[in-house]
Structures are given as structure tokens and as C-alpha cells.
Amino acid sequence: MATAHSFDVVSDVDMQEVDNAINQALKEIKQRYDFKNTITEIKLVKEDIKIVSDDDFKLKSVVEVLVSKLIKRGISGKALDLDKKEEATLGSARQTAKIIKGISTEKAKKIIAEIKASKLKVQAQIMDNQLRVSSKDLDTLQEVMALIKSKDFDIALQFTNFR
């Protein structure tokens, strides 16, 4: 009698690492010459990162520094959803970055459709904000993982509970 093996596909972000990346980005910005005498802030408010700087160019540079620090801390750049830039007081610019946690139903359906199109013998089901893929063969599950990694679903995906 064969037992079923499974793994979960999740999109999760370690908030402590996000906080560490923000602190590192602020430290780098304070040391950079092009940010001398500027008002630049990066704040973590629940699941959002609020970014404020003197103008659009500096705001773009701050976002680049923040994303590079996130990547160095093991968080994908796809975990951030950047809103449009806004004008703030005294000509400064502001932007909000939402941290994406969980897989939306639409994205989960796209992933399942991709798995079904591969004709691999697995079952995939949506469970809240994650996906469970199960099969009798471990090698087939490895193939599904490779398939999911090879495709771009515009979110950061991780694999957990491999059994």
C-alpha cells in the first residue's frame, strides 16, 4: 500500500528580516553623500512600508537600496507591491510598499492550471492562502517543484512541509 506524499506552496515573509533590512537601508542612506541634508524616512507600519524622501529621484534610490537589502536578507523583491508615487508636503515624494503574504485565489488557480498542463500525476488543492500538492511518488513532487520554480507567477513562493 503506497502512502501519499505532499508539500505546501506558500508565500510568506519573515517580518523580523524585513525590519532588519529597513534598519540596514536607513543606516546606508545616512552614510551616503547624495542623501546629506535630506529628509528620508522608511517606516514599517503593520504590513506596509512607508517611504518618504525629498524628490522622485531620491525616492527611487531609497526603494532600490531597500530592495537590495531585502534580497540580501533572503526576501524576494516580488514580496513587495509598490504603490504609485505621491506628492507630499514641501515637494517631497512618498510611496507605500505593501508586503505580500499568502497566495491569492487567482494566483493559486494559475499555479494549479500550470501543474495540470504538465500532465504530472499529482493532486493540487487550495487551502486558505496556500497550495497543497500531493502524489504517491516523491520524484513527481520534485518535478512539480522544479516546474513551479521555472515559471514566473509574480509572487515569492516557498515550499514547506515536504513529506
N, CA and C atoms as an extended XYZ file, in Angstrom:
489
Properties=species:S:1:pos:R:3:atomname:S:1:resname:S:1:resid:I:1 pbc="F F F"
N         0.841       -1.180        0.000 N   MET     1
C         0.000        0.000        0.000 CA  MET     1
C         0.890        1.248        0.000 C   MET     1
N         0.749        2.088       -1.019 N   ALA     2
C         1.573        3.274       -1.148 CA  ALA     2
C         0.999        4.421       -0.326 C   ALA     2
N         1.878        5.171        0.292 N   THR     3
C         1.425        6.325        1.064 CA  THR     3
C         1.530        7.577        0.204 C   THR     3
N         0.692        8.515        0.498 N   ALA     4
C         0.701        9.762       -0.260 CA  ALA     4
C         1.717       10.722        0.357 C   ALA     4
N         2.475       11.359       -0.491 N   HIS     5
C         3.444       12.371       -0.072 CA  HIS     5
C         2.914       13.724       -0.512 C   HIS     5
N         3.339       14.783        0.182 N   SER     6
C         2.836       16.106       -0.187 CA  SER     6
C         3.819       17.198        0.209 C   SER     6
N         3.573       18.386       -0.328 N   PHE     7
C         4.271       19.587        0.108 CA  PHE     7
C         3.322       20.764       -0.073 C   PHE     7
N         3.617       21.855        0.628 N   ASP     8
C         2.800       23.061        0.546 CA  ASP     8
C         3.581       24.140       -0.197 C   ASP     8
N         2.866       24.879       -1.031 N   VAL     9
C         3.429       26.042       -1.706 CA  VAL     9
C         2.873       27.256       -0.973 C   VAL     9
N         3.758       28.064       -0.401 N   VAL    10
C         3.335       29.227        0.377 CA  VAL    10
C         4.067       30.469       -0.114 C   VAL    10
N         3.524       31.604        0.254 N   SER    11
C         4.190       32.878        0.020 CA  SER    11
C         4.217       33.587        1.360 C   SER    11
N         5.347       33.466        2.049 N   ASP    12
C         5.443       34.003        3.399 CA  ASP    12
C         6.671       34.886        3.510 C   ASP    12
N         6.604       35.868        4.404 N   VAL    13
C         7.692       36.809        4.604 CA  VAL    13
C         7.998       36.880        6.096 C   VAL    13
N         9.279       36.766        6.438 N   ASP    14
C         9.708       36.898        7.823 CA  ASP    14
C         9.783       38.386        8.166 C   ASP    14
N         8.852       38.854        9.002 N   MET    15
C         8.762       40.275        9.307 CA  MET    15
C         9.982       40.781       10.072 C   MET    15
N        10.631       39.923       10.848 N   GLN    16
C        11.849       40.339       11.545 CA  GLN    16
C        12.949       40.663       10.539 C   GLN    16
N        13.043       39.869        9.486 N   GLU    17
C        14.037       40.138        8.445 CA  GLU    17
C        13.705       41.428        7.688 C   GLU    17
N        12.416       41.699        7.496 N   VAL    18
C        12.010       42.956        6.851 CA  VAL    18
C        12.454       44.133        7.717 C   VAL    18
N        12.222       44.033        9.022 N   ASP    19
C        12.636       45.087        9.946 CA  ASP    19
C        14.151       45.277        9.912 C   ASP    19
N        14.899       44.176        9.895 N   ASN    20
C        16.360       44.261        9.816 CA  ASN    20
C        16.805       44.924        8.519 C   ASN    20
N        16.152       44.585        7.401 N   ALA    21
C        16.502       45.179        6.102 CA  ALA    21
C        16.219       46.679        6.099 C   ALA    21
N        15.118       47.087        6.712 N   ILE    22
C        14.785       48.520        6.794 CA  ILE    22
C        15.857       49.252        7.601 C   ILE    22
N        16.264       48.678        8.733 N   ASN    23
C        17.303       49.307        9.551 CA  ASN    23
C        18.625       49.402        8.804 C   ASN    23
N        18.987       48.366        8.060 N   GLN    24
C        20.216       48.402        7.264 CA  GLN    24
C        20.131       49.459        6.167 C   GLN    24
N        18.966       49.560        5.524 N   ALA    25
C        18.785       50.552        4.460 CA  ALA    25
C        18.900       51.969        5.032 C   ALA    25
N        18.296       52.211        6.191 N   LEU    26
C        18.391       53.533        6.816 CA  LEU    26
C        19.830       53.867        7.177 C   LEU    26
N        20.558       52.874        7.671 N   LYS    27
C        21.961       53.094        8.027 CA  LYS    27
C        22.781       53.459        6.792 C   LYS    27
N        22.538       52.754        5.680 N   GLU    28
C        23.274       53.061        4.453 CA  GLU    28
C        22.914       54.442        3.922 C   GLU    28
N        21.636       54.800        3.985 N   ILE    29
C        21.188       56.098        3.470 CA  ILE    29
C        21.801       57.237        4.283 C   ILE    29
N        21.923       57.060        5.595 N   LYS    30
C        22.534       58.101        6.441 CA  LYS    30
C        23.998       58.307        6.097 C   LYS    30
N        24.676       57.269        5.609 N   GLN    31
C        26.093       57.362        5.301 CA  GLN    31
C        26.369       57.852        3.884 C   GLN    31
N        25.373       57.824        3.019 N   ARG    32
C        25.606       58.191        1.618 CA  ARG    32
C        25.649       59.706        1.440 C   ARG    32
N        26.589       60.130        0.597 N   TYR    33
C        26.784       61.557        0.363 CA  TYR    33
C        25.590       62.194       -0.332 C   TYR    33
N        24.987       61.489       -1.288 N   ASP    34
C        23.865       62.070       -2.040 CA  ASP    34
C        22.609       62.238       -1.194 C   ASP    34
N        22.607       61.722        0.033 N   PHE    35
C        21.458       61.896        0.918 CA  PHE    35
C        21.764       62.823        2.095 C   PHE    35
N        22.906       63.549        2.045 N   LYS    36
C        23.230       64.511        3.097 CA  LYS    36
C        22.185       65.628        3.096 C   LYS    36
N        21.747       66.039        4.260 N   ASN    37
C        20.790       67.133        4.454 CA  ASN    37
C        19.465       66.891        3.745 C   ASN    37
N        19.042       65.649        3.649 N   THR    38
C        17.732       65.342        3.070 CA  THR    38
C        16.853       64.718        4.146 C   THR    38
N        15.585       64.796        3.913 N   ILE    39
C        14.622       64.165        4.809 CA  ILE    39
C        14.192       62.863        4.140 C   ILE    39
N        14.686       61.751        4.650 N   THR    40
C        14.363       60.450        4.098 CA  THR    40
C        13.939       59.536        5.230 C   THR    40
N        12.765       58.913        5.073 N   GLU    41
C        12.237       58.034        6.106 CA  GLU    41
C        11.773       56.725        5.487 C   GLU    41
N        11.985       55.640        6.221 N   ILE    42
C        11.422       54.336        5.875 CA  ILE    42
C        10.809       53.799        7.160 C   ILE    42
N         9.505       53.581        7.141 N   LYS    43
C         8.821       53.104        8.348 CA  LYS    43
C         8.017       51.856        8.029 C   LYS    43
N         8.054       50.911        8.942 N   LEU    44
C         7.247       49.699        8.836 CA  LEU    44
C         5.987       49.899        9.661 C   LEU    44
N         4.831       49.906        8.979 N   VAL    45
C         3.547       50.067        9.648 CA  VAL    45
C         2.714       48.835        9.323 C   VAL    45
N         2.610       47.920       10.275 N   LYS    46
C         1.921       46.633       10.115 CA  LYS    46
C         2.479       45.893        8.912 C   LYS    46
N         1.718       45.776        7.825 N   GLU    47
C         2.150       45.039        6.629 CA  GLU    47
C         2.603       45.973        5.512 C   GLU    47
N         2.778       47.257        5.814 N   ASP    48
C         3.159       48.243        4.805 CA  ASP    48
C         4.478       48.905        5.174 C   ASP    48
N         5.225       49.286        4.155 N   ILE    49
C         6.446       50.057        4.350 CA  ILE    49
C         6.199       51.435        3.744 C   ILE    49
N         6.270       52.479        4.571 N   LYS    50
C         6.070       53.858        4.115 CA  LYS    50
C         7.443       54.467        3.844 C   LYS    50
N         7.609       54.995        2.632 N   ILE    51
C         8.887       55.572        2.213 CA  ILE    51
C         8.649       57.025        1.831 C   ILE    51
N         9.445       57.931        2.404 N   VAL    52
C         9.347       59.363        2.111 CA  VAL    52
C        10.746       59.888        1.839 C   VAL    52
N        10.875       60.734        0.795 N   SER    53
C        12.150       61.367        0.502 CA  SER    53
C        11.898       62.719       -0.151 C   SER    53
N        12.982       63.474       -0.396 N   ASP    54
C        12.859       64.853       -0.874 CA  ASP    54
C        12.256       64.985       -2.262 C   ASP    54
N        12.590       64.074       -3.183 N   ASP    55
C        12.045       64.162       -4.543 CA  ASP    55
C        11.942       62.762       -5.142 C   ASP    55
N        11.416       62.692       -6.375 N   ASP    56
C        11.208       61.393       -7.022 CA  ASP    56
C        12.509       60.622       -7.223 C   ASP    56
N        13.564       61.319       -7.606 N   PHE    57
C        14.840       60.641       -7.860 CA  PHE    57
C        15.386       59.998       -6.589 C   PHE    57
N        15.358       60.745       -5.493 N   LYS    58
C        15.848       60.204       -4.221 CA  LYS    58
C        14.944       59.082       -3.730 C   LYS    58
N        13.642       59.222       -3.961 N   LEU    59
C        12.697       58.175       -3.566 CA  LEU    59
C        13.010       56.876       -4.308 C   LEU    59
N        13.287       56.992       -5.596 N   LYS    60
C        13.632       55.810       -6.384 CA  LYS    60
C        14.916       55.170       -5.863 C   LYS    60
N        15.896       55.984       -5.492 N   SER    61
C        17.150       55.462       -4.938 CA  SER    61
C        16.916       54.760       -3.607 C   SER    61
N        16.048       55.320       -2.771 N   VAL    62
C        15.738       54.706       -1.476 CA  VAL    62
C        15.078       53.339       -1.690 C   VAL    62
N        14.156       53.257       -2.647 N   VAL    63
C        13.480       51.987       -2.938 CA  VAL    63
C        14.498       50.956       -3.423 C   VAL    63
N        15.437       51.368       -4.274 N   GLU    64
C        16.469       50.447       -4.762 CA  GLU    64
C        17.337       49.934       -3.618 C   GLU    64
N        17.713       50.826       -2.694 N   VAL    65
C        18.523       50.410       -1.543 CA  VAL    65
C        17.732       49.431       -0.689 C   VAL    65
N        16.452       49.739       -0.440 N   LEU    66
C        15.610       48.875        0.389 CA  LEU    66
C        15.457       47.489       -0.238 C   LEU    66
N        15.179       47.435       -1.523 N   VAL    67
C        15.006       46.144       -2.205 CA  VAL    67
C        16.310       45.347       -2.172 C   VAL    67
N        17.435       46.010       -2.361 N   SER    68
C        18.715       45.282       -2.310 CA  SER    68
C        18.959       44.722       -0.915 C   SER    68
N        18.609       45.459        0.119 N   LYS    69
C        18.782       44.966        1.492 CA  LYS    69
C        17.826       43.808        1.773 C   LYS    69
N        16.607       43.874        1.242 N   LEU    70
C        15.662       42.769        1.414 CA  LEU    70
C        16.189       41.497        0.752 C   LEU    70
N        16.726       41.642       -0.449 N   ILE    71
C        17.248       40.483       -1.173 CA  ILE    71
C        18.427       39.877       -0.422 C   ILE    71
N        19.294       40.730        0.126 N   LYS    72
C        20.429       40.218        0.902 CA  LYS    72
C        19.964       39.485        2.161 C   LYS    72
N        18.804       39.836        2.689 N   ARG    73
C        18.268       39.185        3.883 CA  ARG    73
C        17.414       37.969        3.525 C   ARG    73
N        17.369       37.601        2.240 N   GLY    74
C        16.653       36.394        1.832 CA  GLY    74
C        15.183       36.603        1.519 C   GLY    74
N        14.790       37.839        1.293 N   ILE    75
C        13.395       38.134        0.952 CA  ILE    75
C        13.352       38.581       -0.500 C   ILE    75
N        12.503       37.945       -1.276 N   SER    76
C        12.419       38.247       -2.699 CA  SER    76
C        11.852       39.655       -2.925 C   SER    76
N        12.304       40.290       -3.986 N   GLY    77
C        11.757       41.596       -4.353 CA  GLY    77
C        10.295       41.506       -4.762 C   GLY    77
N         9.851       40.295       -5.125 N   LYS    78
C         8.458       40.087       -5.504 CA  LYS    78
C         7.526       40.128       -4.291 C   LYS    78
N         8.095       40.123       -3.089 N   ALA    79
C         7.279       40.174       -1.881 CA  ALA    79
C         6.760       41.586       -1.621 C   ALA    79
N         7.238       42.565       -2.399 N   LEU    80
C         6.783       43.948       -2.256 CA  LEU    80
C         5.885       44.330       -3.417 C   LEU    80
N         4.794       44.999       -3.090 N   ASP    81
C         3.894       45.558       -4.093 CA  ASP    81
C         3.948       47.074       -3.934 C   ASP    81
N         4.675       47.735       -4.839 N   LEU    82
C         4.856       49.175       -4.747 CA  LEU    82
C         3.645       49.913       -5.301 C   LEU    82
N         3.121       50.855       -4.517 N   ASP    83
C         2.042       51.725       -4.988 CA  ASP    83
C         2.641       52.840       -5.839 C   ASP    83
N         1.760       53.669       -6.401 N   LYS    84
C         2.232       54.797       -7.196 CA  LYS    84
C         2.889       55.829       -6.296 C   LYS    84
N         3.811       56.581       -6.877 N   LYS    85
C         4.454       57.669       -6.137 CA  LYS    85
C         3.446       58.796       -5.959 C   LYS    85
N         3.491       59.432       -4.787 N   GLU    86
C         2.587       60.536       -4.493 CA  GLU    86
C         3.405       61.770       -4.127 C   GLU    86
N         2.820       62.919       -4.380 N   GLU    87
C         3.438       64.167       -3.930 CA  GLU    87
C         3.073       64.365       -2.466 C   GLU    87
N         4.053       64.743       -1.660 N   ALA    88
C         3.812       65.011       -0.242 CA  ALA    88
C         4.094       66.492        0.013 C   ALA    88
N         4.134       66.894        1.255 N   THR    89
C         4.314       68.300        1.592 CA  THR    89
C         5.696       68.804        1.210 C   THR    89
N         5.789       70.078        0.879 N   LEU    90
C         7.034       70.763        0.536 CA  LEU    90
C         7.789       70.105       -0.620 C   LEU    90
N         7.059       69.554       -1.579 N   GLY    91
C         7.667       68.989       -2.776 CA  GLY    91
C         8.295       67.624       -2.589 C   GLY    91
N         8.139       67.039       -1.437 N   SER    92
C         8.721       65.717       -1.225 CA  SER    92
C         7.840       64.643       -1.870 C   SER    92
N         8.383       63.456       -1.962 N   ALA    93
C         7.663       62.353       -2.599 CA  ALA    93
C         7.461       61.233       -1.577 C   ALA    93
N         6.368       60.482       -1.778 N   ARG    94
C         6.017       59.423       -0.830 CA  ARG    94
C         5.552       58.209       -1.620 C   ARG    94
N         5.855       57.029       -1.090 N   GLN    95
C         5.421       55.794       -1.727 CA  GLN    95
C         5.190       54.743       -0.644 C   GLN    95
N         4.201       53.888       -0.886 N   THR    96
C         3.902       52.814        0.050 CA  THR    96
C         4.174       51.484       -0.644 C   THR    96
N         4.826       50.582        0.087 N   ALA    97
C         5.086       49.237       -0.418 CA  ALA    97
C         4.355       48.253        0.480 C   ALA    97
N         3.431       47.516       -0.100 N   LYS    98
C         2.706       46.503        0.662 CA  LYS    98
C         3.494       45.204        0.634 C   LYS    98
N         3.539       44.531        1.763 N   ILE    99
C         4.214       43.246        1.845 CA  ILE    99
C         3.195       42.164        1.521 C   ILE    99
N         3.493       41.369        0.499 N   ILE   100
C         2.566       40.337        0.039 CA  ILE   100
C         2.801       39.065        0.841 C   ILE   100
N         1.759       38.649        1.543 N   LYS   101
C         1.797       37.398        2.303 CA  LYS   101
C         0.635       36.543        1.837 C   LYS   101
N         0.891       35.298        1.576 N   GLY   102
C        -0.161       34.389        1.139 CA  GLY   102
C        -0.343       34.427       -0.370 C   GLY   102
N        -0.941       33.372       -0.876 N   ILE   103
C        -1.193       33.246       -2.306 CA  ILE   103
C        -2.671       33.554       -2.538 C   ILE   103
N        -2.954       34.528       -3.394 N   SER   104
C        -4.344       34.854       -3.703 CA  SER   104
C        -4.981       33.711       -4.493 C   SER   104
N        -6.299       33.654       -4.485 N   THR   105
C        -7.012       32.581       -5.168 CA  THR   105
C        -6.717       32.585       -6.669 C   THR   105
N        -6.622       33.773       -7.269 N   GLU   106
C        -6.344       33.856       -8.710 CA  GLU   106
C        -4.962       33.280       -9.035 C   GLU   106
N        -3.961       33.647       -8.218 N   LYS   107
C        -2.602       33.133       -8.446 CA  LYS   107
C        -2.566       31.622       -8.221 C   LYS   107
N        -3.281       31.149       -7.185 N   ALA   108
C        -3.319       29.712       -6.899 CA  ALA   108
C        -3.939       28.956       -8.074 C   ALA   108
N        -4.984       29.510       -8.668 N   LYS   109
C        -5.616       28.863       -9.828 CA  LYS   109
C        -4.663       28.817      -11.017 C   LYS   109
N        -3.852       29.873      -11.200 N   LYS   110
C        -2.871       29.874      -12.285 CA  LYS   110
C        -1.816       28.789      -12.060 C   LYS   110
N        -1.379       28.653      -10.801 N   ILE   111
C        -0.376       27.636      -10.480 CA  ILE   111
C        -0.945       26.242      -10.721 C   ILE   111
N        -2.188       26.013      -10.282 N   ILE   112
C        -2.836       24.718      -10.482 CA  ILE   112
C        -3.005       24.421      -11.965 C   ILE   112
N        -3.402       25.433      -12.745 N   ALA   113
C        -3.560       25.235      -14.194 CA  ALA   113
C        -2.224       24.851      -14.832 C   ALA   113
N        -1.145       25.462      -14.376 N   GLU   114
C         0.183       25.148      -14.900 CA  GLU   114
C         0.581       23.712      -14.541 C   GLU   114
N         0.254       23.290      -13.319 N   ILE   115
C         0.562       21.926      -12.886 CA  ILE   115
C        -0.244       20.916      -13.711 C   ILE   115
N        -1.530       21.198      -13.919 N   LYS   116
C        -2.374       20.288      -14.696 CA  LYS   116
C        -1.924       20.214      -16.150 C   LYS   116
N        -1.450       21.335      -16.686 N   ALA   117
C        -0.989       21.352      -18.076 CA  ALA   117
C         0.267       20.501      -18.254 C   ALA   117
N         1.006       20.269      -17.188 N   SER   118
C         2.226       19.466      -17.277 CA  SER   118
C         1.934       17.968      -17.355 C   SER   118
N         0.691       17.567      -17.084 N   LYS   119
C         0.244       16.166      -17.149 CA  LYS   119
C         0.944       15.264      -16.124 C   LYS   119
N         1.465       15.852      -15.055 N   LEU   120
C         2.068       15.052      -13.989 CA  LEU   120
C         0.963       14.505      -13.094 C   LEU   120
N         1.168       13.313      -12.538 N   LYS   121
C         0.137       12.671      -11.724 CA  LYS   121
C         0.221       13.171      -10.283 C   LYS   121
N        -0.357       14.351      -10.067 N   VAL   122
C        -0.413       14.951       -8.734 CA  VAL   122
C        -1.795       15.548       -8.515 C   VAL   122
N        -2.123       15.757       -7.263 N   GLN   123
C        -3.345       16.461       -6.915 CA  GLN   123
C        -2.937       17.775       -6.255 C   GLN   123
N        -3.555       18.863       -6.669 N   ALA   124
C        -3.273       20.177       -6.095 CA  ALA   124
C        -4.572       20.762       -5.578 C   ALA   124
N        -4.513       21.306       -4.374 N   GLN   125
C        -5.720       21.916       -3.816 CA  GLN   125
C        -5.371       23.204       -3.100 C   GLN   125
N        -6.308       24.137       -3.127 N   ILE   126
C        -6.132       25.427       -2.475 CA  ILE   126
C        -6.585       25.296       -1.028 C   ILE   126
N        -5.717       25.705       -0.108 N   MET   127
C        -6.040       25.685        1.312 CA  MET   127
C        -5.773       27.081        1.876 C   MET   127
N        -6.825       27.875        2.083 N   ASP   128
C        -6.703       29.259        2.546 CA  ASP   128
C        -5.785       30.044        1.620 C   ASP   128
N        -4.616       30.444        2.125 N   ASN   129
C        -3.706       31.245        1.315 CA  ASN   129
C        -2.447       30.458        0.936 C   ASN   129
N        -2.607       29.146        0.803 N   GLN   130
C        -1.505       28.298        0.354 CA  GLN   130
C        -2.047       27.190       -0.538 C   GLN   130
N        -1.143       26.412       -1.088 N   LEU   131
C        -1.491       25.351       -2.025 CA  LEU   131
C        -0.865       24.057       -1.536 C   LEU   131
N        -1.601       22.964       -1.547 N   ARG   132
C        -1.037       21.668       -1.179 CA  ARG   132
C        -1.001       20.794       -2.427 C   ARG   132
N         0.170       20.232       -2.684 N   VAL   133
C         0.355       19.343       -3.820 CA  VAL   133
C         0.707       17.975       -3.244 C   VAL   133
N        -0.032       16.944       -3.680 N   SER   134
C         0.229       15.601       -3.162 CA  SER   134
C         0.318       14.597       -4.314 C   SER   134
N         1.075       13.519       -4.054 N   SER   135
C         1.273       12.474       -5.042 CA  SER   135
C         1.785       11.237       -4.313 C   SER   135
N         1.722       10.090       -4.990 N   LYS   136
C         2.264        8.866       -4.409 CA  LYS   136
C         3.759        8.767       -4.642 C   LYS   136
N         4.290        9.530       -5.601 N   ASP   137
C         5.689        9.428       -5.988 CA  ASP   137
C         6.457       10.694       -5.591 C   ASP   137
N         7.532       10.536       -4.843 N   LEU   138
C         8.350       11.676       -4.427 CA  LEU   138
C         9.020       12.367       -5.614 C   LEU   138
N         9.436       11.586       -6.604 N   ASP   139
C        10.098       12.165       -7.771 CA  ASP   139
C         9.154       13.079       -8.547 C   ASP   139
N         7.879       12.709       -8.606 N   THR   140
C         6.888       13.549       -9.286 CA  THR   140
C         6.730       14.872       -8.549 C   THR   140
N         6.757       14.823       -7.228 N   LEU   141
C         6.668       16.065       -6.453 CA  LEU   141
C         7.888       16.951       -6.708 C   LEU   141
N         9.052       16.330       -6.845 N   GLN   142
C        10.257       17.098       -7.168 CA  GLN   142
C        10.120       17.769       -8.537 C   GLN   142
N         9.516       17.066       -9.495 N   GLU   143
C         9.296       17.640      -10.826 CA  GLU   143
C         8.343       18.826      -10.750 C   GLU   143
N         7.306       18.719       -9.913 N   VAL   144
C         6.350       19.824       -9.755 CA  VAL   144
C         7.056       21.031       -9.144 C   VAL   144
N         7.916       20.793       -8.154 N   MET   145
C         8.677       21.901       -7.560 CA  MET   145
C         9.538       22.589       -8.614 C   MET   145
N        10.213       21.796       -9.429 N   ALA   146
C        11.053       22.365      -10.487 CA  ALA   146
C        10.202       23.151      -11.488 C   ALA   146
N         9.024       22.632      -11.805 N   LEU   147
C         8.117       23.324      -12.725 CA  LEU   147
C         7.685       24.672      -12.158 C   LEU   147
N         7.293       24.680      -10.892 N   ILE   148
C         6.834       25.924      -10.263 CA  ILE   148
C         7.969       26.939      -10.182 C   ILE   148
N         9.185       26.468       -9.864 N   LYS   149
C        10.339       27.370       -9.794 CA  LYS   149
C        10.669       27.958      -11.156 C   LYS   149
N        10.442       27.200      -12.224 N   SER   150
C        10.812       27.660      -13.564 CA  SER   150
C         9.841       28.703      -14.112 C   SER   150
N         8.632       28.747      -13.598 N   LYS   151
C         7.629       29.704      -14.071 CA  LYS   151
C         7.646       30.951      -13.191 C   LYS   151
N         7.186       32.072      -13.760 N   ASP   152
C         7.123       33.328      -13.014 CA  ASP   152
C         5.658       33.654      -12.725 C   ASP   152
N         5.284       33.595      -11.459 N   PHE   153
C         3.902       33.870      -11.059 CA  PHE   153
C         3.768       35.225      -10.374 C   PHE   153
N         4.794       36.072      -10.427 N   ASP   154
C         4.811       37.424       -9.863 CA  ASP   154
C         4.630       37.464       -8.349 C   ASP   154
N         4.911       36.373       -7.664 N   ILE   155
C         4.937       36.373       -6.203 CA  ILE   155
C         6.106       35.509       -5.743 C   ILE   155
N         6.557       35.758       -4.533 N   ALA   156
C         7.644       34.962       -3.956 CA  ALA   156
C         7.053       33.674       -3.411 C   ALA   156
N         7.535       32.533       -3.887 N   LEU   157
C         6.996       31.236       -3.459 CA  LEU   157
C         8.049       30.439       -2.705 C   LEU   157
N         7.600       29.741       -1.660 N   GLN   158
C         8.453       28.831       -0.921 CA  GLN   158
C         7.743       27.497       -0.809 C   GLN   158
N         8.517       26.451       -0.544 N   PHE   159
C         7.966       25.099       -0.381 CA  PHE   159
C         8.185       24.667        1.057 C   PHE   159
N         7.126       24.198        1.694 N   THR   160
C         7.209       23.761        3.089 CA  THR   160
C         6.504       22.406        3.248 C   THR   160
N         6.671       21.808        4.414 N   ASN   161
C         6.006       20.555        4.785 CA  ASN   161
C         6.197       19.450        3.756 C   ASN   161
N         7.410       19.297        3.256 N   PHE   162
C         7.662       18.221        2.298 CA  PHE   162
C         7.718       16.908        3.053 C   PHE   162
N         6.767       16.013        2.789 N   ARG   163
C         6.736       14.711        3.473 CA  ARG   163
C         6.352       13.637        2.482 C   ARG   163
